[in-house]
Short mmCIF file of C-alpha atoms in Angstrom, two decimals:
data_model
loop_
_atom_site.label_atom_id
_atom_site.label_comp_id
_atom_site.label_asym_id
_atom_site.label_seq_id
_atom_site.Cartn_x
_atom_site.Cartn_y
_atom_site.Cartn_z
CA MET A 406 -85.27 12.52 -95.29
CA PHE A 407 -81.98 13.19 -97.02
CA LYS A 408 -81.97 16.82 -95.79
CA PHE A 409 -82.77 15.63 -92.33
CA ASN A 410 -79.90 13.14 -92.48
CA ARG A 411 -77.43 15.77 -93.70
CA GLU A 412 -78.34 18.08 -90.86
CA LEU A 413 -78.18 15.26 -88.41
CA GLY A 414 -74.79 14.22 -89.77
CA THR A 415 -73.46 17.76 -89.48
CA LEU A 416 -74.74 17.99 -85.96
CA LEU A 417 -73.18 14.67 -84.98
CA PHE A 418 -69.87 15.59 -86.61
CA THR A 419 -69.80 18.93 -84.84
CA GLY A 420 -70.60 17.27 -81.55
CA LEU A 421 -67.88 14.71 -82.15
CA VAL A 422 -65.25 17.41 -82.85
CA VAL A 423 -66.25 19.38 -79.75
CA GLY A 424 -66.24 16.27 -77.62
CA VAL A 425 -62.83 15.11 -78.79
CA GLY A 426 -61.44 18.63 -78.36
CA PHE A 427 -62.79 18.78 -74.82
CA LEU A 428 -61.24 15.46 -73.95
CA VAL A 429 -57.85 16.52 -75.35
CA VAL A 430 -57.87 19.78 -73.40
CA THR A 431 -59.03 18.31 -70.11
CA GLN A 432 -56.59 15.40 -70.34
CA ARG A 433 -53.70 17.83 -70.90
CA ASP A 434 -54.80 19.94 -67.95
CA TYR A 435 -55.16 16.84 -65.82
CA ASN A 436 -51.64 15.76 -66.68
CA ASN A 437 -50.31 19.23 -66.01
CA ASN A 438 -52.16 19.51 -62.75
CA ARG A 439 -51.12 16.07 -61.63
CA HIS A 440 -47.51 16.90 -62.28
CA VAL A 441 -47.67 20.15 -60.34
CA PHE A 442 -49.75 18.63 -57.55
CA SER A 443 -47.42 15.74 -56.98
CA GLU A 444 -44.42 18.04 -56.54
CA SER A 445 -46.07 20.36 -54.12
CA LEU A 446 -47.83 17.73 -52.06
CA PRO A 447 -47.52 18.82 -48.45
CA ILE A 448 -46.33 16.22 -45.94
CA PHE A 449 -48.92 15.74 -43.30
CA PRO A 450 -47.92 14.14 -39.97
CA SER A 451 -49.20 10.64 -39.46
CA LEU A 452 -52.52 10.52 -37.74
CA THR A 453 -51.17 7.76 -35.46
CA PRO A 454 -49.12 9.43 -32.69
CA THR A 455 -45.63 8.03 -32.26
CA PRO A 456 -45.06 7.36 -28.54
CA GLU A 457 -41.86 8.74 -27.00
CA THR A 458 -39.44 5.93 -26.20
CA PRO A 459 -39.35 5.70 -22.40
CA TYR A 460 -35.95 5.72 -20.76
CA PRO A 461 -35.22 2.28 -19.29
CA VAL A 462 -35.07 2.02 -15.50
CA GLU A 463 -32.14 -0.04 -14.26
CA THR A 464 -32.70 -1.62 -10.85
CA THR A 465 -30.02 -3.17 -8.65
CA THR A 466 -30.26 -4.43 -5.08
CA THR A 467 -27.56 -4.82 -2.45
CA ASP A 468 -28.25 -7.19 0.43
CA ALA A 469 -27.23 -6.35 3.96
CA PRO A 470 -24.52 -8.71 5.30
CA ASP A 471 -27.03 -10.48 7.53
CA GLY A 472 -29.52 -10.73 4.68
CA ASN A 473 -32.28 -8.95 6.60
CA LYS A 474 -32.44 -5.77 4.52
CA LYS A 475 -31.84 -4.69 0.97
CA LEU A 476 -30.90 -1.40 -0.61
CA ILE A 477 -32.63 -0.82 -3.93
CA LEU A 478 -31.15 1.54 -6.52
CA LYS A 479 -33.31 2.60 -9.45
CA LYS A 480 -31.40 4.45 -12.14
CA GLU A 481 -33.20 6.26 -14.93
CA GLN A 482 -31.56 8.30 -17.66
CA THR A 483 -33.31 11.58 -18.47
CA LYS A 484 -32.67 14.33 -21.00
CA THR A 485 -30.51 16.22 -18.52
CA GLY A 486 -28.71 13.44 -16.66
CA VAL A 487 -29.47 10.42 -14.53
CA THR A 488 -32.04 10.19 -11.76
CA TYR A 489 -30.95 7.96 -8.88
CA SER A 490 -33.55 6.69 -6.41
CA PHE A 491 -32.45 4.82 -3.31
CA SER A 492 -34.90 2.91 -1.16
CA THR A 493 -34.60 0.28 1.55
CA ALA A 494 -36.77 -2.77 2.13
CA ASP A 495 -37.01 -5.93 4.19
CA ARG A 496 -35.54 -9.19 2.95
CA SER A 497 -38.83 -10.09 1.24
CA GLY A 498 -39.07 -6.69 -0.43
CA ALA A 499 -41.83 -5.57 1.94
CA ASN A 500 -41.82 -2.19 3.69
CA GLU A 501 -39.99 -0.44 0.87
CA LYS A 502 -39.12 3.10 1.89
CA MET A 503 -37.75 5.83 -0.36
CA VAL A 504 -34.67 7.35 1.28
CA PHE A 505 -32.95 9.55 -1.28
CA LYS A 506 -33.49 10.76 -4.83
CA LYS A 507 -31.19 12.88 -6.95
CA THR A 508 -30.83 13.83 -10.60
CA ALA A 509 -27.17 14.28 -11.45
CA PRO A 510 -25.45 15.32 -14.67
CA LEU A 511 -23.82 12.55 -16.67
CA ASN A 512 -20.33 13.30 -15.33
CA GLN A 513 -21.50 12.77 -11.74
CA VAL A 514 -22.10 9.14 -10.84
CA LEU A 515 -23.67 7.73 -7.69
CA THR A 516 -22.77 4.15 -6.74
CA VAL A 517 -23.48 1.70 -3.95
CA PRO A 518 -20.19 0.39 -2.47
CA TYR A 519 -19.94 -3.35 -1.76
CA ASN A 520 -19.74 -2.69 1.99
CA THR A 521 -22.48 -0.08 2.00
CA TRP A 522 -24.45 -1.46 4.96
CA SER A 523 -23.45 -0.84 8.56
CA PRO A 524 -23.14 -4.18 10.38
CA ASN A 525 -26.41 -3.69 12.28
CA ASP A 526 -28.30 -2.40 9.20
CA THR A 527 -28.87 1.04 10.76
CA TYR A 528 -26.95 3.03 8.13
CA PHE A 529 -25.72 2.78 4.58
CA PHE A 530 -23.30 4.92 2.62
CA LEU A 531 -23.04 5.93 -1.03
CA LYS A 532 -20.21 7.16 -3.22
CA GLU A 533 -20.60 10.04 -5.62
CA THR A 534 -17.87 10.42 -8.22
CA THR A 535 -17.51 13.89 -9.71
CA PRO A 536 -14.86 15.40 -12.00
CA THR A 537 -13.23 17.16 -9.05
CA VAL A 538 -13.86 15.17 -5.88
CA ASN A 539 -15.49 12.00 -4.59
CA ASN A 540 -18.25 12.46 -2.04
CA TYR A 541 -19.32 9.85 0.48
CA TYR A 542 -22.80 10.23 1.95
CA VAL A 543 -24.13 8.36 4.99
CA PHE A 544 -27.87 7.80 5.44
CA TYR A 545 -30.15 6.28 7.99
CA THR A 546 -31.76 3.13 6.61
CA SER A 547 -35.04 4.36 8.05
CA GLY A 548 -34.86 7.52 5.97
CA LYS A 549 -34.76 9.85 8.94
CA SER A 550 -32.48 12.88 8.80
CA PHE A 551 -29.23 13.40 10.65
CA SER A 552 -30.15 16.99 11.42
CA GLU A 553 -32.72 19.62 10.62
CA LYS A 554 -30.40 20.93 7.92
CA SER A 555 -29.42 17.70 6.24
CA GLN A 556 -30.76 14.26 5.62
CA PHE A 557 -27.27 12.81 5.25
CA ILE A 558 -23.67 13.31 6.37
CA ASN A 559 -21.17 14.23 3.69
CA ILE A 560 -17.92 12.69 4.94
CA GLN A 561 -15.82 14.39 2.28
CA GLU A 562 -17.08 17.83 3.24
CA LEU A 563 -16.40 17.27 6.95
CA PHE A 564 -12.99 15.78 6.27
CA ALA A 565 -11.91 18.71 4.07
CA GLN A 566 -12.89 21.10 6.84
CA LYS A 567 -11.15 19.23 9.66
CA LEU A 568 -8.08 17.71 7.97
CA PRO A 569 -7.16 19.82 4.92
CA GLN A 570 -3.62 18.37 4.86
CA TYR A 571 -5.04 15.06 3.59
CA ALA A 572 -7.51 14.06 0.90
CA ILE A 573 -9.83 11.08 1.06
CA GLU A 574 -8.63 8.25 -1.18
CA ASN A 575 -11.53 5.89 -0.45
CA VAL A 576 -14.01 4.79 2.17
CA THR A 577 -13.86 1.00 2.22
CA GLY A 578 -16.49 -0.06 4.75
CA TRP A 579 -17.44 -0.32 8.41
CA ALA A 580 -15.07 -1.16 11.26
CA ASP A 581 -18.06 -1.52 13.54
CA GLN A 582 -21.62 -0.32 13.82
CA THR A 583 -20.80 3.39 13.72
CA LEU A 584 -17.20 3.56 12.44
CA LEU A 585 -16.39 4.00 8.76
CA ILE A 586 -12.88 3.29 7.48
CA VAL A 587 -11.38 6.22 5.58
CA ASN A 588 -8.10 5.90 3.68
CA THR A 589 -6.28 9.08 2.70
CA LYS A 590 -3.48 10.50 0.63
CA THR A 591 -1.29 13.51 1.30
CA GLU A 592 -1.34 16.80 -0.58
CA GLN A 593 1.68 15.48 -2.52
CA GLY A 594 -0.31 12.42 -3.57
CA ARG A 595 1.55 10.01 -1.30
CA GLN A 596 -0.21 7.41 0.84
CA GLY A 597 -1.70 8.98 3.94
CA PRO A 598 -2.96 7.42 7.17
CA SER A 599 -6.26 5.65 7.70
CA PHE A 600 -8.97 7.17 9.88
CA TRP A 601 -12.11 6.03 11.53
CA PHE A 602 -15.02 8.34 10.95
CA ASP A 603 -17.23 8.10 14.03
CA LEU A 604 -20.85 8.79 13.18
CA THR A 605 -21.79 9.33 16.80
CA GLY A 606 -19.65 12.46 17.07
CA ASN A 607 -18.86 13.34 13.46
CA SER A 608 -15.18 12.97 14.37
CA PHE A 609 -12.15 11.47 12.64
CA LEU A 610 -9.76 9.26 14.60
CA GLN A 611 -6.33 8.76 13.04
CA LEU A 612 -5.16 5.12 13.14
CA GLY A 613 -1.71 3.73 13.69
CA THR A 614 -2.06 1.19 10.90
CA ARG A 615 -3.26 1.54 7.37
CA PHE A 616 -6.43 -0.33 6.38
CA ASN A 617 -5.70 -1.43 2.81
CA MET B 1134 -9.06 -18.57 22.00
CA GLU B 1135 -11.78 -20.40 20.15
CA SER B 1136 -14.44 -22.71 21.44
CA PHE B 1137 -14.80 -25.80 19.28
CA GLN B 1138 -18.23 -26.54 20.72
CA LEU B 1139 -21.63 -25.25 19.74
CA LYS B 1140 -22.29 -22.20 21.92
CA VAL B 1141 -25.25 -19.88 21.54
CA GLU B 1142 -25.43 -16.90 23.89
CA ASN B 1143 -28.26 -14.58 23.04
CA ASN B 1144 -28.54 -11.28 24.95
CA VAL B 1145 -24.79 -11.14 25.70
CA LEU B 1146 -22.73 -8.19 24.48
CA GLY B 1147 -19.44 -8.76 22.71
CA THR B 1148 -16.32 -6.60 22.27
CA PHE B 1149 -14.50 -5.61 19.11
CA ASN B 1150 -12.03 -2.73 18.72
CA ASN B 1151 -12.58 -2.17 22.45
CA ARG B 1152 -16.17 -1.22 21.76
CA PRO B 1153 -19.33 -3.12 22.64
CA VAL B 1154 -21.10 -5.02 19.92
CA ALA B 1155 -24.50 -6.69 20.04
CA PRO B 1156 -24.46 -10.16 18.47
CA PRO B 1157 -27.42 -11.34 16.44
CA LYS B 1158 -29.77 -13.70 18.20
CA ILE B 1159 -29.57 -17.28 16.97
CA ALA B 1160 -32.48 -19.71 16.98
CA LEU B 1161 -31.11 -23.20 16.58
CA LEU B 1162 -32.67 -25.68 14.20
CA PRO B 1163 -32.65 -29.43 14.96
CA ASP B 1164 -29.85 -30.04 12.44
CA ASP B 1165 -27.68 -27.39 14.10
CA THR B 1166 -27.18 -29.50 17.20
CA LYS B 1167 -26.07 -32.68 15.45
CA PRO B 1168 -22.41 -33.56 15.96
CA ASN B 1169 -20.40 -32.76 12.88
CA VAL B 1170 -16.88 -33.73 13.82
CA LEU B 1171 -14.32 -35.99 12.16
CA GLY B 1172 -16.70 -37.63 9.76
CA ALA B 1173 -15.45 -39.79 6.97
CA GLU B 1174 -14.70 -38.13 3.66
CA THR B 1175 -17.34 -38.71 1.03
CA SER B 1176 -17.31 -38.47 -2.75
CA ALA B 1177 -19.11 -35.15 -2.41
CA SER B 1178 -16.46 -33.64 -0.17
CA GLU B 1179 -13.80 -34.91 -2.57
CA LYS B 1180 -15.34 -32.81 -5.33
CA GLN B 1181 -15.81 -29.70 -3.22
CA ARG B 1182 -12.89 -27.36 -3.00
CA ILE B 1183 -12.53 -23.89 -1.51
CA TYR B 1184 -9.83 -21.48 -2.66
CA ILE B 1185 -8.96 -18.27 -0.86
CA ASP B 1186 -6.84 -15.69 -2.65
CA LEU B 1187 -5.35 -13.48 0.03
CA SER B 1188 -4.11 -10.87 -2.43
CA LYS B 1189 -7.60 -10.36 -3.86
CA GLN B 1190 -9.40 -11.12 -0.58
CA MET B 1191 -11.68 -13.46 -2.51
CA LEU B 1192 -13.12 -16.88 -1.80
CA TYR B 1193 -14.01 -19.30 -4.60
CA ALA B 1194 -16.01 -22.47 -3.95
CA TYR B 1195 -15.82 -25.14 -6.65
CA ASP B 1196 -17.90 -28.26 -7.12
CA GLY B 1197 -15.63 -30.23 -9.41
CA ASP B 1198 -14.83 -27.85 -12.24
CA ASN B 1199 -17.92 -25.72 -11.64
CA LEU B 1200 -17.72 -22.49 -9.72
CA PHE B 1201 -20.47 -22.73 -7.12
CA PHE B 1202 -19.91 -19.39 -5.43
CA LYS B 1203 -17.44 -16.57 -4.99
CA THR B 1204 -17.38 -13.67 -2.58
CA TYR B 1205 -15.17 -11.14 -0.86
CA VAL B 1206 -13.65 -12.13 2.47
CA SER B 1207 -11.55 -10.48 5.17
CA THR B 1208 -8.44 -12.35 6.21
CA GLY B 1209 -5.81 -11.68 8.85
CA LYS B 1210 -4.83 -8.10 9.61
CA TRP B 1211 -3.71 -8.38 13.24
CA PHE B 1212 -2.45 -11.95 12.76
CA PRO B 1213 -1.68 -13.58 9.41
CA THR B 1214 -3.95 -16.17 7.87
CA PRO B 1215 -1.89 -19.30 7.16
CA THR B 1216 -1.35 -20.38 3.57
CA GLY B 1217 -1.37 -23.95 2.24
CA ASP B 1218 -3.75 -26.85 1.76
CA PHE B 1219 -6.13 -27.60 4.61
CA LYS B 1220 -9.20 -29.69 5.37
CA ILE B 1221 -12.31 -28.67 7.25
CA TRP B 1222 -12.37 -30.81 10.38
CA THR B 1223 -15.58 -29.57 11.98
CA LYS B 1224 -18.60 -27.39 11.34
CA ILE B 1225 -20.37 -25.53 14.15
CA ARG B 1226 -23.50 -23.42 13.74
CA ALA B 1227 -22.23 -20.84 16.26
CA THR B 1228 -19.60 -20.43 18.92
CA ARG B 1229 -17.71 -17.81 20.95
CA MET B 1230 -14.33 -16.44 19.89
CA SER B 1231 -11.99 -14.25 21.90
CA GLY B 1232 -8.38 -13.16 21.77
CA GLY B 1233 -6.06 -10.30 20.97
CA SER B 1234 -4.92 -7.78 23.52
CA GLY B 1235 -5.06 -4.07 24.18
CA ALA B 1236 -6.76 -2.18 21.36
CA ASP B 1237 -7.07 -5.40 19.37
CA TYR B 1238 -8.91 -7.34 22.06
CA TYR B 1239 -12.04 -9.12 20.91
CA ASP B 1240 -14.66 -11.28 22.57
CA LEU B 1241 -17.46 -12.27 20.25
CA PRO B 1242 -20.39 -14.53 21.15
CA ASN B 1243 -22.58 -16.14 18.51
CA VAL B 1244 -19.98 -16.20 15.73
CA PRO B 1245 -22.10 -17.85 13.03
CA PHE B 1246 -21.47 -20.70 10.57
CA VAL B 1247 -17.98 -21.70 11.67
CA MET B 1248 -15.88 -24.17 9.67
CA PHE B 1249 -12.57 -24.98 11.36
CA PHE B 1250 -9.69 -26.14 9.16
CA ASP B 1251 -6.27 -27.62 9.82
CA ASN B 1252 -3.37 -29.53 8.27
CA ASN B 1253 -0.18 -31.23 9.44
CA GLU B 1254 1.56 -27.90 10.07
CA VAL B 1255 -1.35 -25.86 11.39
CA ALA B 1256 -2.93 -27.79 14.24
CA ALA B 1257 -6.66 -27.87 14.85
CA ALA B 1258 -6.00 -26.29 18.24
CA SER B 1259 -4.79 -23.13 16.47
CA GLY B 1260 -8.43 -22.39 15.82
CA PHE B 1261 -8.30 -21.10 12.25
CA SER B 1262 -11.68 -21.15 10.55
CA LEU B 1263 -14.01 -19.75 7.95
CA HIS B 1264 -17.00 -18.03 9.54
CA GLY B 1265 -19.52 -15.24 9.34
CA ALA B 1266 -18.68 -11.86 10.85
CA TYR B 1267 -21.47 -9.61 12.15
CA TRP B 1268 -19.25 -7.02 13.87
CA HIS B 1269 -17.76 -5.37 10.78
CA ASN B 1270 -18.58 -4.89 7.14
CA ASN B 1271 -15.26 -4.30 5.42
CA PHE B 1272 -15.02 -7.36 3.23
CA GLY B 1273 -12.48 -7.34 0.46
CA HIS B 1274 -9.95 -5.94 2.98
CA PRO B 1275 -7.93 -7.66 5.73
CA MET B 1276 -9.86 -7.29 8.98
CA SER B 1277 -9.44 -10.43 11.07
CA HIS B 1278 -7.13 -12.00 13.64
CA GLY B 1279 -6.24 -14.85 11.25
CA CYS B 1280 -9.60 -16.40 10.41
CA VAL B 1281 -11.41 -15.96 7.12
CA ASN B 1282 -14.37 -13.63 7.71
CA MET B 1283 -17.38 -13.54 5.42
CA ARG B 1284 -20.71 -11.80 5.40
CA THR B 1285 -23.15 -13.90 7.42
CA ILE B 1286 -25.28 -14.62 4.33
CA ASP B 1287 -22.19 -15.84 2.46
CA ALA B 1288 -20.95 -17.95 5.38
CA GLU B 1289 -24.37 -19.58 5.63
CA LYS B 1290 -24.28 -20.44 1.95
CA ILE B 1291 -20.84 -22.05 2.19
CA TYR B 1292 -21.69 -23.76 5.50
CA ASN B 1293 -24.76 -25.40 4.00
CA TRP B 1294 -22.91 -26.29 0.80
CA VAL B 1295 -20.00 -28.04 2.53
CA SER B 1296 -21.51 -31.50 2.59
CA SER B 1297 -19.24 -33.12 5.11
CA ILE B 1298 -16.03 -32.90 6.98
CA GLY B 1299 -12.89 -33.16 4.88
CA THR B 1300 -13.60 -30.49 2.30
CA LYS B 1301 -10.32 -29.11 1.02
CA VAL B 1302 -9.39 -25.47 1.56
CA THR B 1303 -6.46 -23.92 -0.29
CA ILE B 1304 -5.19 -20.53 0.85
CA PHE B 1305 -2.63 -18.69 -1.24
CA GLY B 1306 -1.26 -15.25 -2.07
CA GLN B 1307 -0.14 -12.28 -0.04
CA ALA B 1308 -2.66 -10.16 1.84
CA PRO B 1309 -2.43 -6.38 1.30
CA ILE B 1310 -1.52 -5.46 4.86
#
């Protein structure tokens, strides 16, 4: 019995030493591993996709003087510039028709002048400001083209070809259903005469009085 | 020469800048035919006040201290718009206006939402008024023969807002002509 107990005690003691030693070693390795692991933990992307923030669309409308039509401008900033969409619609918003769309760099701005509408709602004009020159484009409200080559008339381009001694200062509005009022300046920067731009013949008529 | 009477002439061509112009057709409502001349001033008309700044070509309509509406106008280019304090003496839904001579001749049927004004120095017979203008769209710039032109939608708004005869109109500044 005693011999049995001694052997059993030795066996238990040995097992205890081995067990404690194992625990010490594994705990040290665990600590070491944890330390190393935490420093080299790779960063995984979140499993939930982050949606791209959409660019806001800014919408403005300009009523025709008689209230029967409206010109709708939708402006959306993109990575490369601004996309301008121009459409026309009835007073109620019905029959909306896309007329013109353009993406321009940030230093080129398209605007709707206050007097954009022709008095009988047949045309509208836009202003494009660029670092070098201001363009004025005339469109049919219906969206139809002025010619096979172009949907719109660029007044600035025509004026520069026909009257290079003057530069367009501004286009203020409509003198009647087909006449746009064009104010000019001279090459020296002085005030120039006013003209009527006649859409029916793409001609410029110099006026005796200035339309300020 | 202005007509101070209601006059609607659909399907008649007008003239402006020596060029033909087609007036908008007008369908009269029952209220449009009611006489609206020389009514007594009311407390509402006492509060209403219209200011026209010729230098800015802007109209401001106030109800007491509150700005009811503002918009661009076109005042006299071929004949100056008078300055001073006036009162609206009649409102007419539409009438015919003609005048000028040579290249400036005009004859315009169906001039909409007309509000004639006068004072002791500028007689009613002079024919100055606020009204809609369908023959041009150059507001914010002088473009009239002395009247105060507005977009038709703006003239309608002011016409319906002016509650009675006697509303004060003050015109000031120097037009950029």
